[in-house]
Coordinates of C-alpha atoms and ligand atoms in Angstrom, one line a residue:
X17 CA 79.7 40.2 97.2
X18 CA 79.8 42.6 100.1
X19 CA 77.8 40.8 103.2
X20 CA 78.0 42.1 106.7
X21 CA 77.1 39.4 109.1
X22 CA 75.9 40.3 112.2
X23 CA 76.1 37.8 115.2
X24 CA 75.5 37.2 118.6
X25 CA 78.1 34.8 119.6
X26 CA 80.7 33.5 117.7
X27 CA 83.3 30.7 117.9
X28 CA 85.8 30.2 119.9
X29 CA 85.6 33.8 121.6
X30 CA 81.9 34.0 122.6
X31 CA 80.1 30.8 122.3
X32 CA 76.9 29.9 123.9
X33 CA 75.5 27.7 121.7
X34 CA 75.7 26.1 117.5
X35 CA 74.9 30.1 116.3
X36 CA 78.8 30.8 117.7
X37 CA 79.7 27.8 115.4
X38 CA 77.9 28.8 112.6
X39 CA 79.0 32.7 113.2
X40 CA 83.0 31.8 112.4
X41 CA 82.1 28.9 109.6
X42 CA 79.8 30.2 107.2
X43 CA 81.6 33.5 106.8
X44 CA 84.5 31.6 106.6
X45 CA 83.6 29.9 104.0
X46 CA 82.0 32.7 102.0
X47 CA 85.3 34.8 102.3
X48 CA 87.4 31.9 101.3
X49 CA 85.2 31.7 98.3
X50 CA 86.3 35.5 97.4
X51 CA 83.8 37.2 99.0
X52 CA 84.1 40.1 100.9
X53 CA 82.9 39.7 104.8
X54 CA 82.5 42.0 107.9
X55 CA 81.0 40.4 111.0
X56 CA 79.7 42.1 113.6
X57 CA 80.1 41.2 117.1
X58 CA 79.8 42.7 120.7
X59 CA 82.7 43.6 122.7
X60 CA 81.9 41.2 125.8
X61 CA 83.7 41.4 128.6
X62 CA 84.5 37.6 128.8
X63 CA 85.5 37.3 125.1
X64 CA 88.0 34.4 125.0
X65 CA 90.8 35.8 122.9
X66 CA 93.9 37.5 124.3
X67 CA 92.8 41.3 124.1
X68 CA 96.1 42.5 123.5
X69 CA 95.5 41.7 119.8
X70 CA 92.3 44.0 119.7
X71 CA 92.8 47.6 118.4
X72 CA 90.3 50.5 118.1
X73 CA 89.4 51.3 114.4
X74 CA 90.2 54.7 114.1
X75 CA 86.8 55.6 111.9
X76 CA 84.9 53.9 114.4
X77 CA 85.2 55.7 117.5
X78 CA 83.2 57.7 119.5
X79 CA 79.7 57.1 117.4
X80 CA 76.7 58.5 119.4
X81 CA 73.8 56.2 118.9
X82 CA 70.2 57.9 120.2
X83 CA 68.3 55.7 122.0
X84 CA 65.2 58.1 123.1
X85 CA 66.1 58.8 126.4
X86 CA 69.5 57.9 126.5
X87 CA 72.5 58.5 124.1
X88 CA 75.0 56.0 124.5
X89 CA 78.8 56.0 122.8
X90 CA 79.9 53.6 120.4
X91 CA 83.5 52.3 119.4
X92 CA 84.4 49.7 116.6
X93 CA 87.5 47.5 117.6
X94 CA 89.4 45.1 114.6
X95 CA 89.9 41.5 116.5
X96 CA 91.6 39.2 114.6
X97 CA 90.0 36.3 113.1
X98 CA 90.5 32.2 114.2
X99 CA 92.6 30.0 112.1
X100 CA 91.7 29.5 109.2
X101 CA 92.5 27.8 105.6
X102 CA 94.5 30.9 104.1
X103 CA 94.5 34.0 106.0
X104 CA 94.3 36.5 103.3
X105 CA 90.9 35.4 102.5
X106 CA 89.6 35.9 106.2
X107 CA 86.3 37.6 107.7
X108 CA 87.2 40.9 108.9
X109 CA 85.8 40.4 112.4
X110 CA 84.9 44.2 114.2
X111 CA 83.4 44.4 117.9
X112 CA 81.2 46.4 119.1
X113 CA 82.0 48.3 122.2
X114 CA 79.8 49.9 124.8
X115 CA 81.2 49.1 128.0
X116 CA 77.7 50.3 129.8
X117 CA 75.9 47.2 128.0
X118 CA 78.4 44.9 127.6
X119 CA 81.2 44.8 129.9
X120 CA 79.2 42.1 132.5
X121 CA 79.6 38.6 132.9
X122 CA 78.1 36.4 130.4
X123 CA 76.8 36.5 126.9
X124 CA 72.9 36.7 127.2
X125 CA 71.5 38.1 130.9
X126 CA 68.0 38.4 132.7
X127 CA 68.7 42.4 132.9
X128 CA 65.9 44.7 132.3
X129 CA 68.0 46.2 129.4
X130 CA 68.8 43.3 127.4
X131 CA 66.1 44.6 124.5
X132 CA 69.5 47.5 124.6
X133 CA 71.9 45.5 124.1
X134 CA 71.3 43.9 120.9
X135 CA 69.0 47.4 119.6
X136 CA 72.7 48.8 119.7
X137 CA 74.2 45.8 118.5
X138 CA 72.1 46.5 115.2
X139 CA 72.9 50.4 115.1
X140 CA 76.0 49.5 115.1
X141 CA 76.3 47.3 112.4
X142 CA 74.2 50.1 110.6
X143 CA 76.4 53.2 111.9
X144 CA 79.8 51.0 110.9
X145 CA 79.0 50.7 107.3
X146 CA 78.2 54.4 106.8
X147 CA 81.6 55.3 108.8
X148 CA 83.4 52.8 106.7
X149 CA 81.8 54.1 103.6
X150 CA 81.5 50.3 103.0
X151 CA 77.8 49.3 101.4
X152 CA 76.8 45.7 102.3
X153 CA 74.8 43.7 99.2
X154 CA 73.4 42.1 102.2
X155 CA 73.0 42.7 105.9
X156 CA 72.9 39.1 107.0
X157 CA 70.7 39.1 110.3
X158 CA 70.7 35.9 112.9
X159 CA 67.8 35.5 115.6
X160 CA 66.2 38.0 117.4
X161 CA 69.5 39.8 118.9
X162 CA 70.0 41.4 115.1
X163 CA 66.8 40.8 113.6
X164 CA 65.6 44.7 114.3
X165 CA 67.9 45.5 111.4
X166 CA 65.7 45.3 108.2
X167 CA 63.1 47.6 110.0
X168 CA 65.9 49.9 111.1
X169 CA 67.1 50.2 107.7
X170 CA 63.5 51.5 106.3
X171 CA 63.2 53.7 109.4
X172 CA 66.2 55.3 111.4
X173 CA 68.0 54.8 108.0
X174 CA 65.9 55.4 105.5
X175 CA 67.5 58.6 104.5
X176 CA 70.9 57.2 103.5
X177 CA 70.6 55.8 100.0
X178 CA 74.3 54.3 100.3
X179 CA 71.8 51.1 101.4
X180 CA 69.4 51.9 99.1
X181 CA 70.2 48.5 97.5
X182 CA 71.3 46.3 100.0
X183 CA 68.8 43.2 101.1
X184 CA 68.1 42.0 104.6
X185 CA 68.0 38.4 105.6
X186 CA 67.1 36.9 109.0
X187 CA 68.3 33.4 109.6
X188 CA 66.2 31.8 112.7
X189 CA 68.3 29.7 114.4
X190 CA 65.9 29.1 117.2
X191 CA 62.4 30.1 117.1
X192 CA 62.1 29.4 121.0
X193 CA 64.0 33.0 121.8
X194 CA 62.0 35.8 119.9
X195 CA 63.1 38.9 121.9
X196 CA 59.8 39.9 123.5
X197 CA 59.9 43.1 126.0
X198 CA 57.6 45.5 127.5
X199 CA 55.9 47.9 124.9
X200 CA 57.5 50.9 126.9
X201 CA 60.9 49.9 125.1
X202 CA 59.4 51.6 122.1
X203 CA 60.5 54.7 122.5
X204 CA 64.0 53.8 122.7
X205 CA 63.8 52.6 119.0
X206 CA 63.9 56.1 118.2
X207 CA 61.8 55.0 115.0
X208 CA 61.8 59.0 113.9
X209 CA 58.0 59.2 112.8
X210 CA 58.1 55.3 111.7
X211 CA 56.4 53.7 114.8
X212 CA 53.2 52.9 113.0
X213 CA 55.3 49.9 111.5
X214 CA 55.6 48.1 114.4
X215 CA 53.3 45.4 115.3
X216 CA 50.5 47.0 116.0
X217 CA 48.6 44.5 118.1
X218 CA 51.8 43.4 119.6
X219 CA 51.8 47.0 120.5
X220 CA 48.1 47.2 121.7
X221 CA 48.5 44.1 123.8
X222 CA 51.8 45.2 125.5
X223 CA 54.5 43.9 123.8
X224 CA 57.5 44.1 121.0
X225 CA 58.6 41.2 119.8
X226 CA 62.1 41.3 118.0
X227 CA 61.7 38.2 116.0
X228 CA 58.3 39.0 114.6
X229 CA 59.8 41.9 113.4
X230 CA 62.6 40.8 111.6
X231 CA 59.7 38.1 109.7
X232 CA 57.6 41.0 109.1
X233 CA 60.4 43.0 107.4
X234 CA 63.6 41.3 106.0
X235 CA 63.7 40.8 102.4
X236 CA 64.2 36.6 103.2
X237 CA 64.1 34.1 105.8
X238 CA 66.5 31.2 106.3
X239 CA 66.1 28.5 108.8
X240 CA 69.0 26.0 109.5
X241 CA 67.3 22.8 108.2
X242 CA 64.5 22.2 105.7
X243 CA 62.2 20.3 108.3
X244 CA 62.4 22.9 110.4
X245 CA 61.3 25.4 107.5
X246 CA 58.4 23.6 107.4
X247 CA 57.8 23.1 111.4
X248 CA 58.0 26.3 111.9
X249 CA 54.7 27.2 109.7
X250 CA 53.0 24.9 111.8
X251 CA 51.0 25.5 115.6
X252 CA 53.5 22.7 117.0
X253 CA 56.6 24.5 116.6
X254 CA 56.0 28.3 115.5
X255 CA 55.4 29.5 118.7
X256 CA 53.1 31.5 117.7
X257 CA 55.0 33.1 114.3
X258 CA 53.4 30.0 112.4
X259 CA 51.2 31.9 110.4
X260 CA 53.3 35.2 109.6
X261 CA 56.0 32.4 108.5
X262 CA 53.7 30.6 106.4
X263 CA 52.3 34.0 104.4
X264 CA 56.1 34.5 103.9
X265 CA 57.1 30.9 103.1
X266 CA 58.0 31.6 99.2
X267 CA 60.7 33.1 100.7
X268 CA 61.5 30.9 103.5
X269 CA 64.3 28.7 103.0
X270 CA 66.0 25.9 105.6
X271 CA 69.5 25.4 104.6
X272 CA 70.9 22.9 106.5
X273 CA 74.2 23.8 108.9
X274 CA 77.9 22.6 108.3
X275 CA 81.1 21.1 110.1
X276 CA 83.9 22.9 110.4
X277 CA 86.3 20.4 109.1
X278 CA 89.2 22.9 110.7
X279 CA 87.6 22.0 114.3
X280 CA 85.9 19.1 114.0
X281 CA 87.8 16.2 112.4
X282 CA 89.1 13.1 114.4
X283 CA 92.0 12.6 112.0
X284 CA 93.4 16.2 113.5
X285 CA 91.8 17.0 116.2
X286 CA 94.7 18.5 118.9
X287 CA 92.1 17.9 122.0
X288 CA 92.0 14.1 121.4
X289 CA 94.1 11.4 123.8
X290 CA 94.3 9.6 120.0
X291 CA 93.7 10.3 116.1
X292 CA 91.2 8.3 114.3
X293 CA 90.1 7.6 110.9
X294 CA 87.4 5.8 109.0
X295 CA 90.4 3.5 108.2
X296 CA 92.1 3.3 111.3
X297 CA 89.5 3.5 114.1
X298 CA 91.0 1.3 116.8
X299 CA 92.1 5.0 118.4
X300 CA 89.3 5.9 119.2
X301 CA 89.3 3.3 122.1
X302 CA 92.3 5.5 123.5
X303 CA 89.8 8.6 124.1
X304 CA 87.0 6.1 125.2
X305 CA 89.9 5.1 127.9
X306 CA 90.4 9.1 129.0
X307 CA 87.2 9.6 128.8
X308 CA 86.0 7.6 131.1
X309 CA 89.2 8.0 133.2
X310 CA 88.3 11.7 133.1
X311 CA 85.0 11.2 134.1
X312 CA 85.8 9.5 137.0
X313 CA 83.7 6.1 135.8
X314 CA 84.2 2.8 135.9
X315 CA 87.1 2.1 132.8
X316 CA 85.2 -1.2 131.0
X317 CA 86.2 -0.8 126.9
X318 CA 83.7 -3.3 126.2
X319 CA 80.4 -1.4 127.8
X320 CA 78.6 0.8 125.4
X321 CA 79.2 4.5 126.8
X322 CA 76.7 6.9 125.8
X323 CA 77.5 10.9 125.6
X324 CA 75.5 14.0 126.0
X325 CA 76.9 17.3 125.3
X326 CA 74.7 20.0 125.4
X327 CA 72.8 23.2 127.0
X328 CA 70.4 21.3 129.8
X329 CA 67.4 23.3 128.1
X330 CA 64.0 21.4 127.7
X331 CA 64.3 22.0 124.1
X332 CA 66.7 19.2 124.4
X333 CA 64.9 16.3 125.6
X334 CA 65.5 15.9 129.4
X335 CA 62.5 15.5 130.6
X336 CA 62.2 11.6 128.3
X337 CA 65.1 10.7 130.5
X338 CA 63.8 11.1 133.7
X339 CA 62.1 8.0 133.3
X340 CA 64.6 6.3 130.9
X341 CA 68.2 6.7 132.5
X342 CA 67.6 5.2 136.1
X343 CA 66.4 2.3 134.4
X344 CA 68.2 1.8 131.7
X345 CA 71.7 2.5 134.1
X346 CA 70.0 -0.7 136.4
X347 CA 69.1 -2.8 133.7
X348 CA 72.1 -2.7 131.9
X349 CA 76.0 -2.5 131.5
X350 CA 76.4 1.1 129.9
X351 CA 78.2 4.1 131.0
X352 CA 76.8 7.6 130.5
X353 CA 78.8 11.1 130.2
X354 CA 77.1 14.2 130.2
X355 CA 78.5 17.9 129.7
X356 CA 76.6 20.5 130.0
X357 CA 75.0 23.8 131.9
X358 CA 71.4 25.1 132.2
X359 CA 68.7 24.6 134.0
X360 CA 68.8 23.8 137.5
X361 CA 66.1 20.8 137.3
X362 CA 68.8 19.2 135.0
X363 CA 71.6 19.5 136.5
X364 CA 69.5 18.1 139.9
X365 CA 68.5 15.2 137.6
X366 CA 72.2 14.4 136.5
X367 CA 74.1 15.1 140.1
X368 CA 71.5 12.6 141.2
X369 CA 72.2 10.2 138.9
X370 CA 75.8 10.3 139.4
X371 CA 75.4 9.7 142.9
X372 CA 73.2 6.6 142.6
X373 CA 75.2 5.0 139.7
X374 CA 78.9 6.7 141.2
X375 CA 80.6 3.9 138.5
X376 CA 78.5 3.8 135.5
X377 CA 77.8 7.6 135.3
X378 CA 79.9 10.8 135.1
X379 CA 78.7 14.3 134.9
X380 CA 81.0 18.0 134.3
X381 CA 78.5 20.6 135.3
X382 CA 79.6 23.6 133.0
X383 CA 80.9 24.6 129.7
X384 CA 84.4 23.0 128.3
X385 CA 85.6 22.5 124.5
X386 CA 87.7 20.0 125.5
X387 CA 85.6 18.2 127.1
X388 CA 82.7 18.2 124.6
X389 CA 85.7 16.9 121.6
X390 CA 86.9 13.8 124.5
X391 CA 83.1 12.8 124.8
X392 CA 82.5 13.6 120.9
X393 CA 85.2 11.2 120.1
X394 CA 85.1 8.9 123.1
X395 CA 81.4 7.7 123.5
X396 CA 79.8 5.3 121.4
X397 CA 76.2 6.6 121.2
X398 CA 75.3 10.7 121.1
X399 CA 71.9 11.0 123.0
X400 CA 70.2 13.9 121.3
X401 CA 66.2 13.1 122.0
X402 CA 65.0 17.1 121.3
X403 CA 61.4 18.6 121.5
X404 CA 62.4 20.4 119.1
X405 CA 66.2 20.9 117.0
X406 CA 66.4 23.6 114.4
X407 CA 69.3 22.0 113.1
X408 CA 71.6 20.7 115.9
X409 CA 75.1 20.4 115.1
X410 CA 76.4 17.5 117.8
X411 CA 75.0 15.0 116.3
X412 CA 76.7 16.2 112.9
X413 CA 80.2 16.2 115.2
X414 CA 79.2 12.8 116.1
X415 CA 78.9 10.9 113.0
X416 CA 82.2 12.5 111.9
X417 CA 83.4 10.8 115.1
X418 CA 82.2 7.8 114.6
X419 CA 79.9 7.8 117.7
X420 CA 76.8 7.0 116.7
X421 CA 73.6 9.2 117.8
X422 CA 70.3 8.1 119.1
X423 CA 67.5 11.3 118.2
X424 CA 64.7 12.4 117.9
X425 CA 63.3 12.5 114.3
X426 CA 62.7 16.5 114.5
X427 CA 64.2 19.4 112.3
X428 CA 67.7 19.3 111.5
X429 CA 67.8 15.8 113.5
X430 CA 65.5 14.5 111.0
X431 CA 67.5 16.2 108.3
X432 CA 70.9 14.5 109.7
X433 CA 70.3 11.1 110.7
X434 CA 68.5 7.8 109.2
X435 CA 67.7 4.8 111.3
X436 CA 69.7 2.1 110.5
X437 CA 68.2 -1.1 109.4
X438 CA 70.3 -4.3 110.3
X439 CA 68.9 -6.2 107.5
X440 CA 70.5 -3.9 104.8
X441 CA 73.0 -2.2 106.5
X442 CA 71.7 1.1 105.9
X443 CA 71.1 4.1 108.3
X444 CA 73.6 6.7 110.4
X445 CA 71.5 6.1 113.5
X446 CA 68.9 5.2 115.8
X447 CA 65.6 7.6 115.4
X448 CA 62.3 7.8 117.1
X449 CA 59.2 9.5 116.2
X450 CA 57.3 10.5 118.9
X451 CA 58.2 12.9 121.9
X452 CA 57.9 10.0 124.5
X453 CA 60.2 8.3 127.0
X454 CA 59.4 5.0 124.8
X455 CA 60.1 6.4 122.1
X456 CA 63.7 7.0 123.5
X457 CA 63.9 3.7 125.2
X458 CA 63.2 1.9 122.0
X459 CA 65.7 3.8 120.1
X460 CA 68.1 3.5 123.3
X461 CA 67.9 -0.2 123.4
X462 CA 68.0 -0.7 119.7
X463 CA 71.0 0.7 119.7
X464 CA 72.4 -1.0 122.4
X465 CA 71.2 -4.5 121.1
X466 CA 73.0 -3.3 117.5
X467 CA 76.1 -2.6 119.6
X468 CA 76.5 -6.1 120.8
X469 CA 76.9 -7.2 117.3
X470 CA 80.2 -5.7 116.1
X471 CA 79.7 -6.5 112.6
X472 CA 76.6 -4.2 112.5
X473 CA 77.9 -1.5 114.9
X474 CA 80.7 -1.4 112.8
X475 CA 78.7 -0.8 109.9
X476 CA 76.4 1.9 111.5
X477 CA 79.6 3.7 112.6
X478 CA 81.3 3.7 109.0
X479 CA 78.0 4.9 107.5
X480 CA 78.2 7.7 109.9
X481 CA 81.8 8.8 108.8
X482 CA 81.0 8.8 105.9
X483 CA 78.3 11.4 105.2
X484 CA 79.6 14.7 104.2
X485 CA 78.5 17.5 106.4
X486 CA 80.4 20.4 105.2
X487 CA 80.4 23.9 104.8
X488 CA 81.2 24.0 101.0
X489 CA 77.6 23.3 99.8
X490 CA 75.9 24.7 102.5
X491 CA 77.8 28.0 101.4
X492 CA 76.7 27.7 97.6
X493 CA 73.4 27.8 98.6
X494 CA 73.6 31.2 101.0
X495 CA 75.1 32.7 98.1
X496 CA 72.8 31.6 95.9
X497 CA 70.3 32.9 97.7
X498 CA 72.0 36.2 98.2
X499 CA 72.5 36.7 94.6
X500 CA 68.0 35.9 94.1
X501 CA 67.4 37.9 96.6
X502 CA 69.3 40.9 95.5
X503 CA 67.6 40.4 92.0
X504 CA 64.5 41.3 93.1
X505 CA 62.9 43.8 94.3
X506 CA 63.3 45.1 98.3
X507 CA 60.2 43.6 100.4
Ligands
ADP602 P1 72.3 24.6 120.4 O1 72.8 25.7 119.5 O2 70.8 24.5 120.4 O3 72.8 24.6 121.7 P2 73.8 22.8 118.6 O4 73.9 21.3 118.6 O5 73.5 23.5 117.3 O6 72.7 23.2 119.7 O7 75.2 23.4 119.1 C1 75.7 23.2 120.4 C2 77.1 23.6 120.3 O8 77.5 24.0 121.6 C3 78.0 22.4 120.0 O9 79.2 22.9 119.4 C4 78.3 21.8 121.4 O10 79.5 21.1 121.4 C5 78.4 23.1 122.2 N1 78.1 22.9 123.6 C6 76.9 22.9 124.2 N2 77.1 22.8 125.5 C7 78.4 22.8 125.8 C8 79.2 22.7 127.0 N3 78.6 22.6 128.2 N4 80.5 22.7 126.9 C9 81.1 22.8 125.7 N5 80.4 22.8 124.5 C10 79.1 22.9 124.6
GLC603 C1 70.3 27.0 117.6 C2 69.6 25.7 117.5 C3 70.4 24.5 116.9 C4 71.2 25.0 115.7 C5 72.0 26.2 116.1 C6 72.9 26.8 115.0 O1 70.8 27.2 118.8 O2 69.0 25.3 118.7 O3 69.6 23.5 116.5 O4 72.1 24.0 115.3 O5 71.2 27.3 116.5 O6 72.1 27.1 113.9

């Protein structure tokens, strides 16, 4: 099968958040499965790979894209792919350059020409297959920054039957970002006569949403976990696409996310102080020690440590801890380690913290992979308590690590982790209901209270390691829905 994946972000050279995980793994694993994979990415200026590898594609160059007002100049660039399992069966990975829109700092911005960047991120997808002569079975779309592609195909590209078989589908990784700009970006779809297919009362009342129209128009929906599927047809969590999602929801699927065993493994991880297994776990002590060494806490092997890694977005449950931390860092003998970047309000709450608890708490303001593997592997407990969690991949990462997470029983969360039950020795983790801070100061003192019994941590821990969270599956089930969706007729 032919599938052009098209991708915001994209692990290890432009991640943000899980979609740049997801953007390298699932195509991985499709192409090591013989399939036949181009993903499309921008040319940011920041990519993380040496650009000396990156070389202009000599079909690609030079492609005018018409934007209404504006004509802007398009080149396609090979880059070569990450390590992975046998090279010959790797993701051809192409960037997208337009130095006007994407040579800036950062991945997403606040610019007034964001709705731009990712409109020419999807002509370009479009425009490289034509140039390449290569026809995509599907055109595999992912949030709002590509979901403009299944409209663009019946519009701008209606006229090229070389995709007159090809399906579109949009995989919502985050229903929270939909892509919403002023109606007066309208024009620069160029929609050639087809404007009447936008969203008319969008439209009327000022607005484009990007999102919506990827739902309206892509021939299937995917969402990252099956709760989520079915939050997301609900007032709670659609955010406002609830009921367009729930007309469509024969052909909305939630197919939960993967590890990347290639990145995430404690037996060979490189970024570790110490290798670990499910046999051998007294190791991971060794990356509790640098942890806490590196985060500048007060060493005690014997205190529980708890871990956060994560973008400091409400999404993700900060606002339970407000209450929750202070106290719980008083009451008790636990250390907390928090990575992340965000939101101002957070990163207030946590440099606070640290200064009134300068021994028990340590906070890296900012982005780091090797940070986010040392507290992965070094913590005992994975705080994860999200309003919301379309899937959520850390607290996959963490069970594989053996450090067990305390969440919120939401989407993927829900999906990923079971309470554990001392009495039977079942359960991955410690799970709450309800978006309160009691609800996360239960869970958060059930686990502690489990963790002062090492015969039943132990056991929560091992049940952790032992779930199976890969890509293999997960992968069946994309391509099984590929091969449905191509069998029946276009939307
Ligand atoms: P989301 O995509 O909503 O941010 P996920 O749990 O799916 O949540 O994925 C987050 C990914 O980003 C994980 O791989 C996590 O380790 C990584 N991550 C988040 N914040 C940071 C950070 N500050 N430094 C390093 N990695 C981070
Ligand atoms: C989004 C979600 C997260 C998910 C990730 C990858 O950023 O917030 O829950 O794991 O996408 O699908």
């Amino acid at each position: 099968m032919k599938i052009c994946y098209v991708t915001s972000e994209f692990t290890p050279y432009a991640k943000v958040g899980g979609l740049a995980d997801v953007s390298n793994a699932l195509p991985s694993s499709l192409a090591q499965a013989g399939h036949e994979l181009n993903i499309i990415l921008p040319f940011y200026k920041d990519l993380k790979v040496d650009h000396s590898l990156i070389h202009p594609i000599a079909d690609l160059q030079d492609i005018a894209i018409d934007t209404g007002p504006d004509r802007l100049i398009i080149h396609g660039y090979r880059c070569p792919f990450p390590k992975t399992q046998d090279p010959s069966h790797a993701p051809n990975l192409i960037l997208v350059r337009c130095d006007s829109l994407f040579e800036r700092d950062g991945i997403y911005g606040n610019t007034s020409d964001e709705y731009l960047r990712f409109l020419v991120l999807s002509r370009a997808a479009i425009e490289f297959c034509q140039r390449l002569g290569w026809t995509p079975d599907i055109f595999h779309c992912n949030d709002w920054q590509s979901a403009l592609i299944p409209l663009l195909l019946r519009s701008v590209y209606e006229w090229d039957k070389m995709f007159s078989q090809s399906r579109t589908i949009l995989t919502i990784h985050n229903i929270g970002h939909q892509g919403v700009f002023p109606s007066v970006i309208a024009r620069h779809l160029n929609l050639h006569g087809y404007e009447h297919l936008l969203h008319q009362a969008d439209l009327q009342h000022g607005k484009v949403n990007y999102m919506k129209t990827g739902v309206l128009f892509a021939d299937a929906l995917t969402t990252v976990s099956p709760t989520y599927a079915r939050e997301i047809q609900t007032s709670e969590y659609g955010v406002g696409l609830e009921e367009l999602l729930s007309k469509r929801r024969d052909n909305l699927h939630g197919i939960l996310n993967g590890i990347d065993p290639s990145e995430w493994n404690p037996q060979t991880d490189p970024l570790l102080a110490a290798n670990y297994s499910i046999n051998n776990l007294k190791p991971k002590l060794k990356n509790k020690q640098r942890l806490l060494e590196n985060m500048k806490v007060d060493v005690n092997l014997q205190s529980p440590t708890l871990g956060i890694v994560s973008r400091l977005a409400s999404q993700k449950g900060f606002d339970l801890m407000f209450d929750v931390f202070p106290e719980l860092l008083r009451t008790r003998d636990v250390r907390l380690v928090v990575l992340g970047s965000g939101e101002q309000r957070y990163i207030d709450f946590f440099t606070n913290l640290r200064q009134m608890f300068p021994d028990k708490v340590g906070f890296y303001h900012g982005f780091s992979n090797e940070i986010a593997h040392l507290i992965e592997a070094g913590s005992d407990m994975f705080v994860m308590p999200s309003q919301y969690e379309p899937c959520g991949l850390n607290q996959m990462y963490s069970q594989a690590y053996g450090t067990v997470p305390i969440v919120r029983k939401t989407g993927g969360l829900a999906d990923t982790v079971s309470q554990f039950d001392p009495n039977t020795g079942n359960g991955t983790g410690f799970v709450f209901e309800h978006f309160t801070a009691d609800g996360l100061r239960w869970a958060t003192h059930f686990a502690l209270d489990v963790f002062s019994s090492p015969k039943h941590w132990n056991k929560v821990v091992v049940n952790g390691m032992q779930q199976d969270f890969s890509w293999t599956a997960q992968a069946q089930q994309y391509l099984e829905l590929y091969k449905k969706t191509l069998s029946r007729p276009k939307l």
